Coordinates of C-alpha atoms and ligand atoms in Angstrom, one line a residue:
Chain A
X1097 CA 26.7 10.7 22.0
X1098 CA 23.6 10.7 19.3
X1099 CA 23.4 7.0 19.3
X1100 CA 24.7 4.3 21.6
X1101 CA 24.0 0.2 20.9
X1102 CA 25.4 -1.8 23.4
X1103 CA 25.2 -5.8 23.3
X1104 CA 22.1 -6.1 21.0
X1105 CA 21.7 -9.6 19.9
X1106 CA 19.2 -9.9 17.2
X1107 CA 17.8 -12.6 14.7
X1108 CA 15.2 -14.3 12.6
X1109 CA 13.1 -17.3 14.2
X1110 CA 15.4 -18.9 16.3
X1111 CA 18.3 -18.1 13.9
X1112 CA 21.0 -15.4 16.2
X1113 CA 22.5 -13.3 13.6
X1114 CA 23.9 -10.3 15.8
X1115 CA 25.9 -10.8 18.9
X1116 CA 26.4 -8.8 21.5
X1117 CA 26.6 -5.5 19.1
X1118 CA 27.7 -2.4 20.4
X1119 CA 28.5 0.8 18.2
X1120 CA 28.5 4.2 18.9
X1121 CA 28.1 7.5 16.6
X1122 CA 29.0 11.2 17.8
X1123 CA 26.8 14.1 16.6
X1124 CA 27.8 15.0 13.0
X1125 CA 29.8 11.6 12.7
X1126 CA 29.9 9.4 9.8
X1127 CA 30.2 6.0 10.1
X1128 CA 31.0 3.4 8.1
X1129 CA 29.7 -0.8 8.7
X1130 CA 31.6 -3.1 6.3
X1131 CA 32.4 -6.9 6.6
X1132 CA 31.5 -10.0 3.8
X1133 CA 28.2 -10.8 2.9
X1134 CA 25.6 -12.3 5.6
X1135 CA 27.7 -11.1 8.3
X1136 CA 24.8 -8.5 9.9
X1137 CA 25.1 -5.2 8.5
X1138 CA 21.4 -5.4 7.0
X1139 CA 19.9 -6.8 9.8
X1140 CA 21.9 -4.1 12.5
X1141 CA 20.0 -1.3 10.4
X1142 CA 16.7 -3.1 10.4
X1143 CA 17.0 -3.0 13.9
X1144 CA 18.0 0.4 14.7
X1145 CA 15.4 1.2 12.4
X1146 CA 12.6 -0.9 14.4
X1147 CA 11.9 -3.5 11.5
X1148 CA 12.9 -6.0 13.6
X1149 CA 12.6 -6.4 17.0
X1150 CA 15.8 -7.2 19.0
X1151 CA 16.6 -10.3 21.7
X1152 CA 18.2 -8.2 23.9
X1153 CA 20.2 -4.8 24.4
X1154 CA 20.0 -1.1 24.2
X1155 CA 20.0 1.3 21.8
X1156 CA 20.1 4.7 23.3
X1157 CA 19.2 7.4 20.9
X1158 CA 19.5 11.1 21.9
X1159 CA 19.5 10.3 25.1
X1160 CA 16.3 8.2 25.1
X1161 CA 15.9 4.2 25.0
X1162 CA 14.2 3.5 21.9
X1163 CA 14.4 -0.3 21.6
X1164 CA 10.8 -0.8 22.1
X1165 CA 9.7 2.3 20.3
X1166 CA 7.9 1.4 16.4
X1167 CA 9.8 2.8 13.5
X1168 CA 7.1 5.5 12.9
X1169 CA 8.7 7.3 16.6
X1170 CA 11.9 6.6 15.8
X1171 CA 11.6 8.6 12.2
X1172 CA 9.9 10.9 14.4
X1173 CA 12.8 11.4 16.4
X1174 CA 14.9 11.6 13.4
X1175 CA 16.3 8.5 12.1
X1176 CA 16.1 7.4 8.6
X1177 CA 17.0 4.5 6.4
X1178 CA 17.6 4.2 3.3
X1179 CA 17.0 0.5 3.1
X1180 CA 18.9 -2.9 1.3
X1181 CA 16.8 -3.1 -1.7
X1182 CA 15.5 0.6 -1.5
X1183 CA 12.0 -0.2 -0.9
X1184 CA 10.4 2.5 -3.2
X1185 CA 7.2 3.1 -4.1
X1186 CA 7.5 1.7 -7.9
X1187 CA 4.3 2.9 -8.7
X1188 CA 3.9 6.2 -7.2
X1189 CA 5.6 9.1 -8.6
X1190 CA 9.1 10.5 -7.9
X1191 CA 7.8 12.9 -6.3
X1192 CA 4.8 11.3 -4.5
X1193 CA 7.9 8.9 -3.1
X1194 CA 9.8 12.0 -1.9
X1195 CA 6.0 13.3 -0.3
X1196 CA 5.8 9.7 1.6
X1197 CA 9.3 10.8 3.2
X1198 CA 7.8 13.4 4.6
X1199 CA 5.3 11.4 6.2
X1200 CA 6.1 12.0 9.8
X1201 CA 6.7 15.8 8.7
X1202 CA 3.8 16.9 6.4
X1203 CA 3.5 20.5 7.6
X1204 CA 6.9 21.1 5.8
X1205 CA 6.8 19.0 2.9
X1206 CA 7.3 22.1 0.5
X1207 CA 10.3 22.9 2.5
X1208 CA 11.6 19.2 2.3
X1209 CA 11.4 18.8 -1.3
X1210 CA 12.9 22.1 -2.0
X1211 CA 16.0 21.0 0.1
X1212 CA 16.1 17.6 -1.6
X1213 CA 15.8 18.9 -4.9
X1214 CA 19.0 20.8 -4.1
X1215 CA 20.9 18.1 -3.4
X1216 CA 19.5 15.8 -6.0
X1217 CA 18.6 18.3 -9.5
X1218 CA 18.2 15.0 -11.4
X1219 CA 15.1 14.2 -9.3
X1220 CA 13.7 17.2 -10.2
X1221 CA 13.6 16.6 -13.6
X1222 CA 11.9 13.7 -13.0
X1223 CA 9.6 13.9 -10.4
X1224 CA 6.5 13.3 -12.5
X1225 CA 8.5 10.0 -13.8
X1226 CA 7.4 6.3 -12.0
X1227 CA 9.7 5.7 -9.4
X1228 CA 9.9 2.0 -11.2
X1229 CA 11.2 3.8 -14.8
X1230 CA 14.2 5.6 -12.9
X1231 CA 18.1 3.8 -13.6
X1232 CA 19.4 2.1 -10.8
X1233 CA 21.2 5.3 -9.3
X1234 CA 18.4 7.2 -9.8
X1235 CA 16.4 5.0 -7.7
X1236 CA 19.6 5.2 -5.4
X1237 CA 19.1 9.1 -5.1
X1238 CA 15.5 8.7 -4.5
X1239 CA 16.1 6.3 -1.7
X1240 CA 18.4 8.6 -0.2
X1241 CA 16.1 11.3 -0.6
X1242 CA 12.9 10.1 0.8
X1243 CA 14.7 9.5 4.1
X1244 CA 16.2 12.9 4.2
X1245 CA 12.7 13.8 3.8
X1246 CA 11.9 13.6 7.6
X1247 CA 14.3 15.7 8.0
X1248 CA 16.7 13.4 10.0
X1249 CA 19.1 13.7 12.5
X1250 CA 21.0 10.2 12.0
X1251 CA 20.7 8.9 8.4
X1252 CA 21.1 5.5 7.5
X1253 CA 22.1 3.9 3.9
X1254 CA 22.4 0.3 3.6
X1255 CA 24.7 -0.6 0.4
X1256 CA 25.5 2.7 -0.9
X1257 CA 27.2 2.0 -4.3
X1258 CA 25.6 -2.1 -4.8
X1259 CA 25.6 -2.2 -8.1
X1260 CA 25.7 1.2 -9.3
X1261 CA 28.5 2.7 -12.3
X1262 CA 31.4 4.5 -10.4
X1263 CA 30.6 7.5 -12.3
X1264 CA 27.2 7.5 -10.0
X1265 CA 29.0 6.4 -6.9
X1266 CA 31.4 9.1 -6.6
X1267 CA 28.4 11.5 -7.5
X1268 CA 26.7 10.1 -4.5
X1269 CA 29.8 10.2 -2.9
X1270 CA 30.2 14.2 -3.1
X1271 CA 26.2 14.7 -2.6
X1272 CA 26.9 12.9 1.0
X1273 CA 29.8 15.2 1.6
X1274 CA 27.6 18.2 1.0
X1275 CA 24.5 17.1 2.4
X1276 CA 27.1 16.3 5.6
X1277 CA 28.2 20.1 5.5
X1278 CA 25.1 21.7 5.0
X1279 CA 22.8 19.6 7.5
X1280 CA 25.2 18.6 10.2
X1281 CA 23.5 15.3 10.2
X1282 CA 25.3 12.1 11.4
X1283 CA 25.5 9.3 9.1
X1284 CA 26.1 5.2 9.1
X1285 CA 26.8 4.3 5.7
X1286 CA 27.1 0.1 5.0
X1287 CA 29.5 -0.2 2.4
X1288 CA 31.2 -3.5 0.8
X1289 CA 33.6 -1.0 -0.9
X1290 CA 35.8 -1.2 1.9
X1291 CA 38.4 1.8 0.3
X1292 CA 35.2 4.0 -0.6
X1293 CA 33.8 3.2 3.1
X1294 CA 36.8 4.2 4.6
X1295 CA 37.3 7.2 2.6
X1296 CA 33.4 9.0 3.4
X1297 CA 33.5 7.9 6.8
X1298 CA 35.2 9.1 9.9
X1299 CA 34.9 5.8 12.1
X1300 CA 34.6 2.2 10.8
X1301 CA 33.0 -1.0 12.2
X1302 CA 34.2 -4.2 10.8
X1303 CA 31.2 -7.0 11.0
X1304 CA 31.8 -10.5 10.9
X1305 CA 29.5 -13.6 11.6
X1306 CA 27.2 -10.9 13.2
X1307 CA 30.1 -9.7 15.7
X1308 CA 32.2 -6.7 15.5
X1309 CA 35.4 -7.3 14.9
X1310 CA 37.5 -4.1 14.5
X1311 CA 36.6 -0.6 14.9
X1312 CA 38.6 2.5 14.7
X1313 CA 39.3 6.0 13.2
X1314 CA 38.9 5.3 9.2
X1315 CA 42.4 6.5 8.4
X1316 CA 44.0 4.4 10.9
X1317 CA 42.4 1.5 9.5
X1318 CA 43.1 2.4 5.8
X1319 CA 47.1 1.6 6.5
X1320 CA 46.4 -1.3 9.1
X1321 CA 47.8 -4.1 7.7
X1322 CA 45.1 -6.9 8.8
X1323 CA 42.4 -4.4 6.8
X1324 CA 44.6 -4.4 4.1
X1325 CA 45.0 -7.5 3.5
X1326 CA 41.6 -9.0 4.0
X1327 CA 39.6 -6.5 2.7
X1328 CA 41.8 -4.1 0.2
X1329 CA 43.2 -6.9 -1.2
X1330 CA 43.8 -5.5 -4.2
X1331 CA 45.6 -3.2 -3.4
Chain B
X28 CA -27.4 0.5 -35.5
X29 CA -29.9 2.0 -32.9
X30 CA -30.1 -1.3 -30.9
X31 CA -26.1 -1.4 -30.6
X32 CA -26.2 2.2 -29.1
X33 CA -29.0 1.6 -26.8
X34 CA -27.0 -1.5 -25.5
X35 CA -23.7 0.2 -25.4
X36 CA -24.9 3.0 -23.1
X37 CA -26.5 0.2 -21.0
X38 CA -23.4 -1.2 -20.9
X39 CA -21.9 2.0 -19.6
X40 CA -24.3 2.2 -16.8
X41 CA -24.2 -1.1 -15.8
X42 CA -20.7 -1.3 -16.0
X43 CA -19.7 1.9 -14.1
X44 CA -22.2 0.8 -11.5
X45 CA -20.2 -2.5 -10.9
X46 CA -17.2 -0.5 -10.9
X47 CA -17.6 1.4 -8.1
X48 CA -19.6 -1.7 -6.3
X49 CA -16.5 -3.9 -6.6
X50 CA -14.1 -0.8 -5.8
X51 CA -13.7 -1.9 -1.8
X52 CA -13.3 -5.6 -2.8
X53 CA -9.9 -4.8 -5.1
X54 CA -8.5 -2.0 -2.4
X55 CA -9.1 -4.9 0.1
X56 CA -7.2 -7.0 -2.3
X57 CA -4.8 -5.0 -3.1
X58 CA -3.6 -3.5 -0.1
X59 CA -3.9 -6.2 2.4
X60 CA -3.4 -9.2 0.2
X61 CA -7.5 -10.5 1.5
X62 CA -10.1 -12.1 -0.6
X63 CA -13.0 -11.2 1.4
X64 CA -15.4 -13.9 0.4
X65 CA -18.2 -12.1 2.7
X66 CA -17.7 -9.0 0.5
X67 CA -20.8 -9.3 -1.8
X68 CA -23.3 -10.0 1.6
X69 CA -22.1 -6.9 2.7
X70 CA -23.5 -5.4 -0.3
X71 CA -26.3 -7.2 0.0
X72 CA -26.6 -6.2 4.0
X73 CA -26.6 -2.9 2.2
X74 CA -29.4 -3.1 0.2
X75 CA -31.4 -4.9 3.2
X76 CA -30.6 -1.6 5.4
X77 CA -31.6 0.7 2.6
X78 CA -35.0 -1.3 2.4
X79 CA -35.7 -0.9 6.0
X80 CA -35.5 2.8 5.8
X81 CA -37.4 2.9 3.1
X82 CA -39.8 0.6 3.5
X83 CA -40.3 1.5 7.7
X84 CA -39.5 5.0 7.4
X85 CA -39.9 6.5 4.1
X86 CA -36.3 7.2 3.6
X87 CA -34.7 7.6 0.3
X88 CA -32.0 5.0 -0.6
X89 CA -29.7 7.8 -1.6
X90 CA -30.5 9.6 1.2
X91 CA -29.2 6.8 3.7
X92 CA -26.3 5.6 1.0
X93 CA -24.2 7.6 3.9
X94 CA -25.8 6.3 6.8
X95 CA -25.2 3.2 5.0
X96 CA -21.4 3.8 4.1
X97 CA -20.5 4.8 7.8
X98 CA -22.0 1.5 9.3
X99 CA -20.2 -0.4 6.9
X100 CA -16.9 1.4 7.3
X101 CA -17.6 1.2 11.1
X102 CA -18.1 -2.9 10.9
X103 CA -14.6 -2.8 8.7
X104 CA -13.2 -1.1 11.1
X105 CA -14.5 -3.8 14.0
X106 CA -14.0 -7.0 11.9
X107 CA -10.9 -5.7 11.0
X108 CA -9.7 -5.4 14.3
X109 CA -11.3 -8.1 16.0
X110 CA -10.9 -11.2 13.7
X111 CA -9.0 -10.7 10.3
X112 CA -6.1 -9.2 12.1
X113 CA -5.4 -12.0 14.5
X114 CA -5.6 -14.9 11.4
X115 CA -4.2 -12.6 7.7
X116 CA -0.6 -12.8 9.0
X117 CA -0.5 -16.2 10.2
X118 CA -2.3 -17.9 6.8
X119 CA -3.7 -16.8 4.6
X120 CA -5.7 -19.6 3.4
X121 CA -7.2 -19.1 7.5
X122 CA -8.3 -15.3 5.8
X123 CA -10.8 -17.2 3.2
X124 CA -12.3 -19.7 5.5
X125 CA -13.2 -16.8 8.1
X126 CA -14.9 -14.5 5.2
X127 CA -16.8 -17.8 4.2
X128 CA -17.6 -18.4 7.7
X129 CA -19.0 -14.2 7.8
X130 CA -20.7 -15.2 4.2
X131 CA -23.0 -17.7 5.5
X132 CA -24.0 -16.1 9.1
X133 CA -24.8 -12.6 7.1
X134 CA -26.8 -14.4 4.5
X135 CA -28.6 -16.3 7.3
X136 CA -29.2 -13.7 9.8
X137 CA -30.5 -12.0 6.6
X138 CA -32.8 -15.1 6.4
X139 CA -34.3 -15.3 9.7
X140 CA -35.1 -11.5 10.0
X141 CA -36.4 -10.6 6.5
X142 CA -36.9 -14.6 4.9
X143 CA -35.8 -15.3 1.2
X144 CA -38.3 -13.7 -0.4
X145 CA -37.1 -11.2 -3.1
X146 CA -37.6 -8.2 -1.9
X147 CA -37.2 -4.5 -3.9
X148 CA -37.1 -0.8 -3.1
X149 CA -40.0 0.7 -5.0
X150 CA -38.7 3.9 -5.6
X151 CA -41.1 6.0 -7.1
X152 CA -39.1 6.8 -10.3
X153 CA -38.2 2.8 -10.2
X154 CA -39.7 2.9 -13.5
X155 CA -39.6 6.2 -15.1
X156 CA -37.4 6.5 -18.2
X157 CA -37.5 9.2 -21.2
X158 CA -36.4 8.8 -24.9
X159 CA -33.0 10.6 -25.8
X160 CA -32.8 10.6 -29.6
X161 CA -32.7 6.8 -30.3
X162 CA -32.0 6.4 -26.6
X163 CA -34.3 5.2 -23.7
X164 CA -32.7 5.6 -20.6
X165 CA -34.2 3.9 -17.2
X166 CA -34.2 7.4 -15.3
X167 CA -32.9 5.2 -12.1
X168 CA -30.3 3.1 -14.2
X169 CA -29.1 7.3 -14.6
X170 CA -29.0 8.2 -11.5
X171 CA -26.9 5.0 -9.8
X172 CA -24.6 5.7 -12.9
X173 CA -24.1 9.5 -12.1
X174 CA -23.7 8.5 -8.3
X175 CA -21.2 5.4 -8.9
X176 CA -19.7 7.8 -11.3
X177 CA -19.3 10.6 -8.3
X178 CA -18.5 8.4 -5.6
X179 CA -15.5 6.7 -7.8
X180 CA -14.4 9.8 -8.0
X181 CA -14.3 10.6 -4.8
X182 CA -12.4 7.7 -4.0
X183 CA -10.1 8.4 -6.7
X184 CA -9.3 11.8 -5.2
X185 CA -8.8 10.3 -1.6
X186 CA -6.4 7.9 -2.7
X187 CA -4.5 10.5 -5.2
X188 CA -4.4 13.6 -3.2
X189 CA -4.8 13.2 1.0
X190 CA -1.9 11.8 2.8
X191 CA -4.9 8.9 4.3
X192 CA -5.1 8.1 0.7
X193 CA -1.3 8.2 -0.3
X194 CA -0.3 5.5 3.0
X195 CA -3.1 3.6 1.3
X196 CA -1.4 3.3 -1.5
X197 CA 1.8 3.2 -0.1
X198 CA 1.2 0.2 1.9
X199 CA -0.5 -1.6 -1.3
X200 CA 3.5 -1.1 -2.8
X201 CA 5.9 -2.0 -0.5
X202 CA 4.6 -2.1 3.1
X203 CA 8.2 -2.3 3.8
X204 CA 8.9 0.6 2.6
X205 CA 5.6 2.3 4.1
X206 CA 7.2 1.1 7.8
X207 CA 10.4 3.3 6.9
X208 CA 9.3 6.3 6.4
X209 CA 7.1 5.6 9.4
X210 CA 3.3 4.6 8.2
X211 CA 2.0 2.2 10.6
X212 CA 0.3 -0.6 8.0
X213 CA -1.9 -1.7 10.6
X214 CA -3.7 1.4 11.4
X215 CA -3.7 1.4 7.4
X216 CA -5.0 -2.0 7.1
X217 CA -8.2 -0.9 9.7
X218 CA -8.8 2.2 7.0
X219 CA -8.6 0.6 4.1
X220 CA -11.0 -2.6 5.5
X221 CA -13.6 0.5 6.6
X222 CA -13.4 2.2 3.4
X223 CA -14.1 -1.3 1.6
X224 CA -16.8 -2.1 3.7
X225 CA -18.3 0.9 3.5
X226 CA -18.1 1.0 -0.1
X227 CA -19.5 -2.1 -0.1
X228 CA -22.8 -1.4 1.8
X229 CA -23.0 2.1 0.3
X230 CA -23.4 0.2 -3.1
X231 CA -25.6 -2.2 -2.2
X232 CA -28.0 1.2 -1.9
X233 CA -27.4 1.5 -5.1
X234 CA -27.9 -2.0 -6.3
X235 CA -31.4 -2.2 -4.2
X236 CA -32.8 0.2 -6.7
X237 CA -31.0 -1.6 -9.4
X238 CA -33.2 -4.7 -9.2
X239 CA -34.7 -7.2 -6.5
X240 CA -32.9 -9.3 -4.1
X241 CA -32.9 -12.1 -1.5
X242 CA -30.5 -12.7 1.8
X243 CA -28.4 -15.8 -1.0
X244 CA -27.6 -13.2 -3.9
X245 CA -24.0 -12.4 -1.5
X246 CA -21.8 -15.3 -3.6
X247 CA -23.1 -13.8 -7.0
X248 CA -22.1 -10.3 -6.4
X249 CA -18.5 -11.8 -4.7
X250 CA -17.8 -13.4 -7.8
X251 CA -19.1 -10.2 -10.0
X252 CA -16.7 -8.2 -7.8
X253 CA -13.6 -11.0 -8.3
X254 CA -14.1 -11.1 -12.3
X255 CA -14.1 -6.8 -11.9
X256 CA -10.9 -7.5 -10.0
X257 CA -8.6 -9.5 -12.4
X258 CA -10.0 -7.9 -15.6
X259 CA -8.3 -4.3 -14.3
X260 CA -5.6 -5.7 -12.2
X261 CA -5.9 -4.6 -8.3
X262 CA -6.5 -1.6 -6.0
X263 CA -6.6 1.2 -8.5
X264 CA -9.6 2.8 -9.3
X265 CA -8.6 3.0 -13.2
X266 CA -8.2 -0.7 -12.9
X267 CA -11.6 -1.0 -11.2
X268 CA -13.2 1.2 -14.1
X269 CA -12.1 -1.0 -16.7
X270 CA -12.8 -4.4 -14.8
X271 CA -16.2 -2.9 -14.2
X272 CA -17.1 -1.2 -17.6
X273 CA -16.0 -4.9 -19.1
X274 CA -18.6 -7.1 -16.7
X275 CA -21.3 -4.2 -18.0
X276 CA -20.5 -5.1 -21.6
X277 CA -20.5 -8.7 -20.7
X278 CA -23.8 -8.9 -19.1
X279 CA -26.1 -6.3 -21.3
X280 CA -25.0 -8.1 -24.3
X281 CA -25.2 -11.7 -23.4
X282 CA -28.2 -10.6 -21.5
X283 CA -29.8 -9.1 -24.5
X284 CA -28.3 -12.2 -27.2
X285 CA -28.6 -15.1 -25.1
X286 CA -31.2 -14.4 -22.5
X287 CA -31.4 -13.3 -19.2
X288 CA -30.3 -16.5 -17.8
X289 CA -26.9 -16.5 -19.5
X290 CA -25.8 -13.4 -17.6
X291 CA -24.3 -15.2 -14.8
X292 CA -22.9 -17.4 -16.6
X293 CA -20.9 -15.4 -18.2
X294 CA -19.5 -13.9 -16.0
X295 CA -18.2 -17.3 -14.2
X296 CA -16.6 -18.2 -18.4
X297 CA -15.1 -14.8 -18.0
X298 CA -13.5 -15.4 -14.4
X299 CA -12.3 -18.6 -15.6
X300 CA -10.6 -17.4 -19.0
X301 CA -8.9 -14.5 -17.1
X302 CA -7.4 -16.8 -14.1
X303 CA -6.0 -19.0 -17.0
X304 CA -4.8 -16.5 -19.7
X305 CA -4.6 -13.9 -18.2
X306 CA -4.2 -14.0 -14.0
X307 CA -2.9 -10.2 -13.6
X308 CA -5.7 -8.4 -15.3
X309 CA -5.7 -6.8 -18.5
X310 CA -3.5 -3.8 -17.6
X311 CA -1.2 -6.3 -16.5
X312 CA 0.0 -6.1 -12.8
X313 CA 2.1 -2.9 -13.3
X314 CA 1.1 -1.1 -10.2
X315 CA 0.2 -3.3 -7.2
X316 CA 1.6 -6.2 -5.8
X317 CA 4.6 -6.0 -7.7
X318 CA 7.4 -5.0 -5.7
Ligands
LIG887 N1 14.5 -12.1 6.6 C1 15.5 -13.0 6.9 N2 15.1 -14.2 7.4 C2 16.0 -15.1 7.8 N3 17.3 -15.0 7.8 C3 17.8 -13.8 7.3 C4 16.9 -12.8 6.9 N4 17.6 -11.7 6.4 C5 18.9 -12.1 6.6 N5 19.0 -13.3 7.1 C6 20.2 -14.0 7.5 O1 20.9 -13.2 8.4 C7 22.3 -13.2 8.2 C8 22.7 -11.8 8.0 O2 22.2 -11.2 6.9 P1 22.3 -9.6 6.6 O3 22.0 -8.9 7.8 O4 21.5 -9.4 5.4 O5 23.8 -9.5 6.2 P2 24.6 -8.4 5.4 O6 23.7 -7.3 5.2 O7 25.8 -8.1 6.2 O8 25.0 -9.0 4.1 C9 22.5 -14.0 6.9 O9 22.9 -15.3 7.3 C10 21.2 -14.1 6.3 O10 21.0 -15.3 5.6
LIG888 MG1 23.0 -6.4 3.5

């Protein structure tokens, strides 16, 4: 097992958001966290990530307990986040964005921004641009970027297609795919679009009011009914 | 014509001095959200160190503008460390009162050991100048302009091209986004209050053989480094350039128009235009603080 959470509780102030959390991802697994607005999803990540410090629980990461480890070990140890509102350096460069990726990893940033050219050619072009001049799923590809930067063994994307055209999602969609093939990495991918969730991922975790409420294999839950209905409705 | 000239390349000394002087006031600014009210004593301090060594031991102010830097970015470091971390995240309104707190025991310990007598670093070539066409140029006003000029650069190039200088800025953007890709804004925050510091000190060096001073002159140069501050907008060098190059325009010409005594002045109209019309500098806030 890569990464094992079990019961983390987790909040702001005095405020519990998650309770009693517990989610698991294999090696090479993607993952998928969906579930209405305000229900935890953000605040899970900002965890694992070490942005915010958890009440109680575990998360075991390769094999090590790294819930009181800062975030700069735990991108050390090769997790990543692409984060809820991106976070990018607006006034830095493309590239000098991509660069601070690498920050735990500066003997290979040649190397790094090579691969993640590869994966994102659009960057390229623009990697003398401001981060702050690039469209919204540009600045989605650099987010992404910048934490495969540290060359990561778990990567983490918060809200993968908010806001963004479907032409740019499903782009995304297939750079994911590849960057799964060629890496091996494991992913956990939050996703409102529940059908596109359930279609990158292998696993799901359904969040609610900061629990989980329904996990499984993604294809089994793409023809549950209870899925269907609440969250494919249209369909 | 010729007078115009002689006061626009004044200006450009002048101004590129202030530039670099008020350089560590805007990165502390900009990158941990502090106004350091104690900022212009430490300039001050600066000169006072540079006088000793002179004065005691013959040594050159721009020989011991190092000495002068490292003991400045050393006290950043430790002030840093011991007080303005424990109050900036609480409140910051806590941040100004403990810098105006540091402002008056500097100024006074100043006092006590060298009284408030103006005191001045007689360089020999304090008073040398030579005639360059139209020109006459103070030779010391040249030299603290080719030095400001070198050391902004240098500050430049740390902040552009080492990864030390690239976290700084990185934190100044989104120190959110700094603590995911795993920069530690603390250890950031001790750097960036040495390199201010020692800025600070380093140009008060510089200012020593600029023109006399007393332990009180602290507030004067805070507020020069404030005006230098909003004019450019915060943290960047460029930014401190233009802030800088505007207060030298400001002062040589109402200096040379209205008198001597109008200088200050001036620049307190100035501050007080700029924080009604025109709050985020000239260049407008396009790079720091706006996240
Ligand atoms: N920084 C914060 N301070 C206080 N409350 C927060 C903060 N961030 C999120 N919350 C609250 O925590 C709950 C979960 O939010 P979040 O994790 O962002 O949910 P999601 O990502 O699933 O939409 C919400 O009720 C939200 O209002
Ligand atoms: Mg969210």
């Amino acid at each position: 097992m890569l990464l094992e959470v079990s019961d983390l509780n987790a909040g702001y102030g005095d405020v519990q958001v998650l309770k009693s959390v517990s989610v698991n991802v294999r090696e090479g697994e993607v993952v998928a966290i969906f579930g209405s607005n305000g229900s935890g999803k953000s605040t899970f990540l900002k965890v694992l990530a070490g942005l915010l410090k958890p009440w109680g629980g575990t998360i075991r990461f390769r094999g090590r307990n790294v819930e009181d480890l800062p975030p700069e070990e735990r991108v050390r140890m090769g997790m990543a986040l692409a984060a809820e509102g991106r976070r990018l350096f607006l006034g830095m460069s493309v590239e000098e964005n991509l660069m601070m990726g690498s920050w735990t990893d500066r003997g290979r940033v040649k190397e790094n921004l090579e691969r993640v050219y590869t994966y994102f050619p659009e960057l390229y072009e623009k990697r003398k641009d401001l981060a702050g001049d690039l469209s919204g799923g540009q600045q989605q590809m650099l987010s992404i970027g910048r934490a495969l930067m540290s060359n990561p063994v778990l990567l983490m994307i918060d809200e993968l297609s908010l806001g963004l055209a479907p032409a740019v999602v499903s782009r995304l969609a297939e750079i994911l795919l590849r960057i799964r093939e060629e890496e091996g990495i494991s992913m956990i991918v939050v996703e409102q679009e529940v059908s596109l969730a359930l279609e990158i991922s292998d696993r799901a975790y359904v969040f609610d009011l900061g629990e989980v409420v329904d996990e499984g294999r993604s294809e089994d839950l793409l023809r549950r009914d209870s899925i269907k209905k609440t969250y494919l409705s249209v369909l | 014509m010729d007078i115009l000239l002689q006061l626009a390349v004044e200006s450009l000394l002048l101004g590129t001095f202030y530039a670099f002087m008020s350089l560590g006031f805007s990165l502390t600014w900009g990158v941990l959200n502090i106004i350091n009210l104690a900022y212009g004593s430490y300039i001050i301090l600066g000169a006072y160190i540079s006088y000793t060594l002179y004065t005691y031991a013959g040594i050159d102010p721009i020989l011991s503008l190092p000495l002068s830097f490292l003991i400045g970015f050393f006290k950043g470091i430790l002030v840093q460390r011991l007080l303005i971390d424990r109050v900036m995240t609480l409140e910051p309104f806590m941040v100004l009162i403990l810098t105006f707190g540091l402002d008056i025991v500097i100024a006074n310990a100043l006092n006590l050991i060298f009284r408030a007598d103006i005191r001045s670093i007689d360089v020999p070539y304090a008073e040398r100048s030579f005639l360059l066409g139209p020109l006459i140029i103070t030779e010391v006003k040249l030299l603290v302009f080719a030095l400001s000029l070198v050391l902004t650069a240098l500050v430049y190039i740390l902040l552009q091209k080492t990864w030390t200088g690239r976290s700084i800025r990185a934190v100044a953007l989104d120190r959110e986004g700094a603590r995911l890709v795993g920069i530690d804004p603390s250890r950031v925050f001790l750097i960036t209050s040495g390199l201010g510091t020692g800025i600070a000190l380093a140009s008060g060096n510089l200012y020593g053989v600029l023109q006399g001073f007393t332990p009180f002159d602290g507030g004067m140069l805070t507020v020069k480094a404030f005006l230098v501050s909003i004019v450019g907008g915060l943290g960047r060098v460029e930014s401190a350039l233009a802030g800088g190059l505007f207060l030298g325009v400001l002062e040589v010409f109402t200096g040379f128009y209205l008198g001597e005594g109008w200088k200050f002045f001036a620049s307190l109209i100035a501050m007080f235009l700029f924080l009604l019309l025109r709050p985020r500098g000239l260049m407008g806030g396009k790079y720091y603080g706006e996240t």
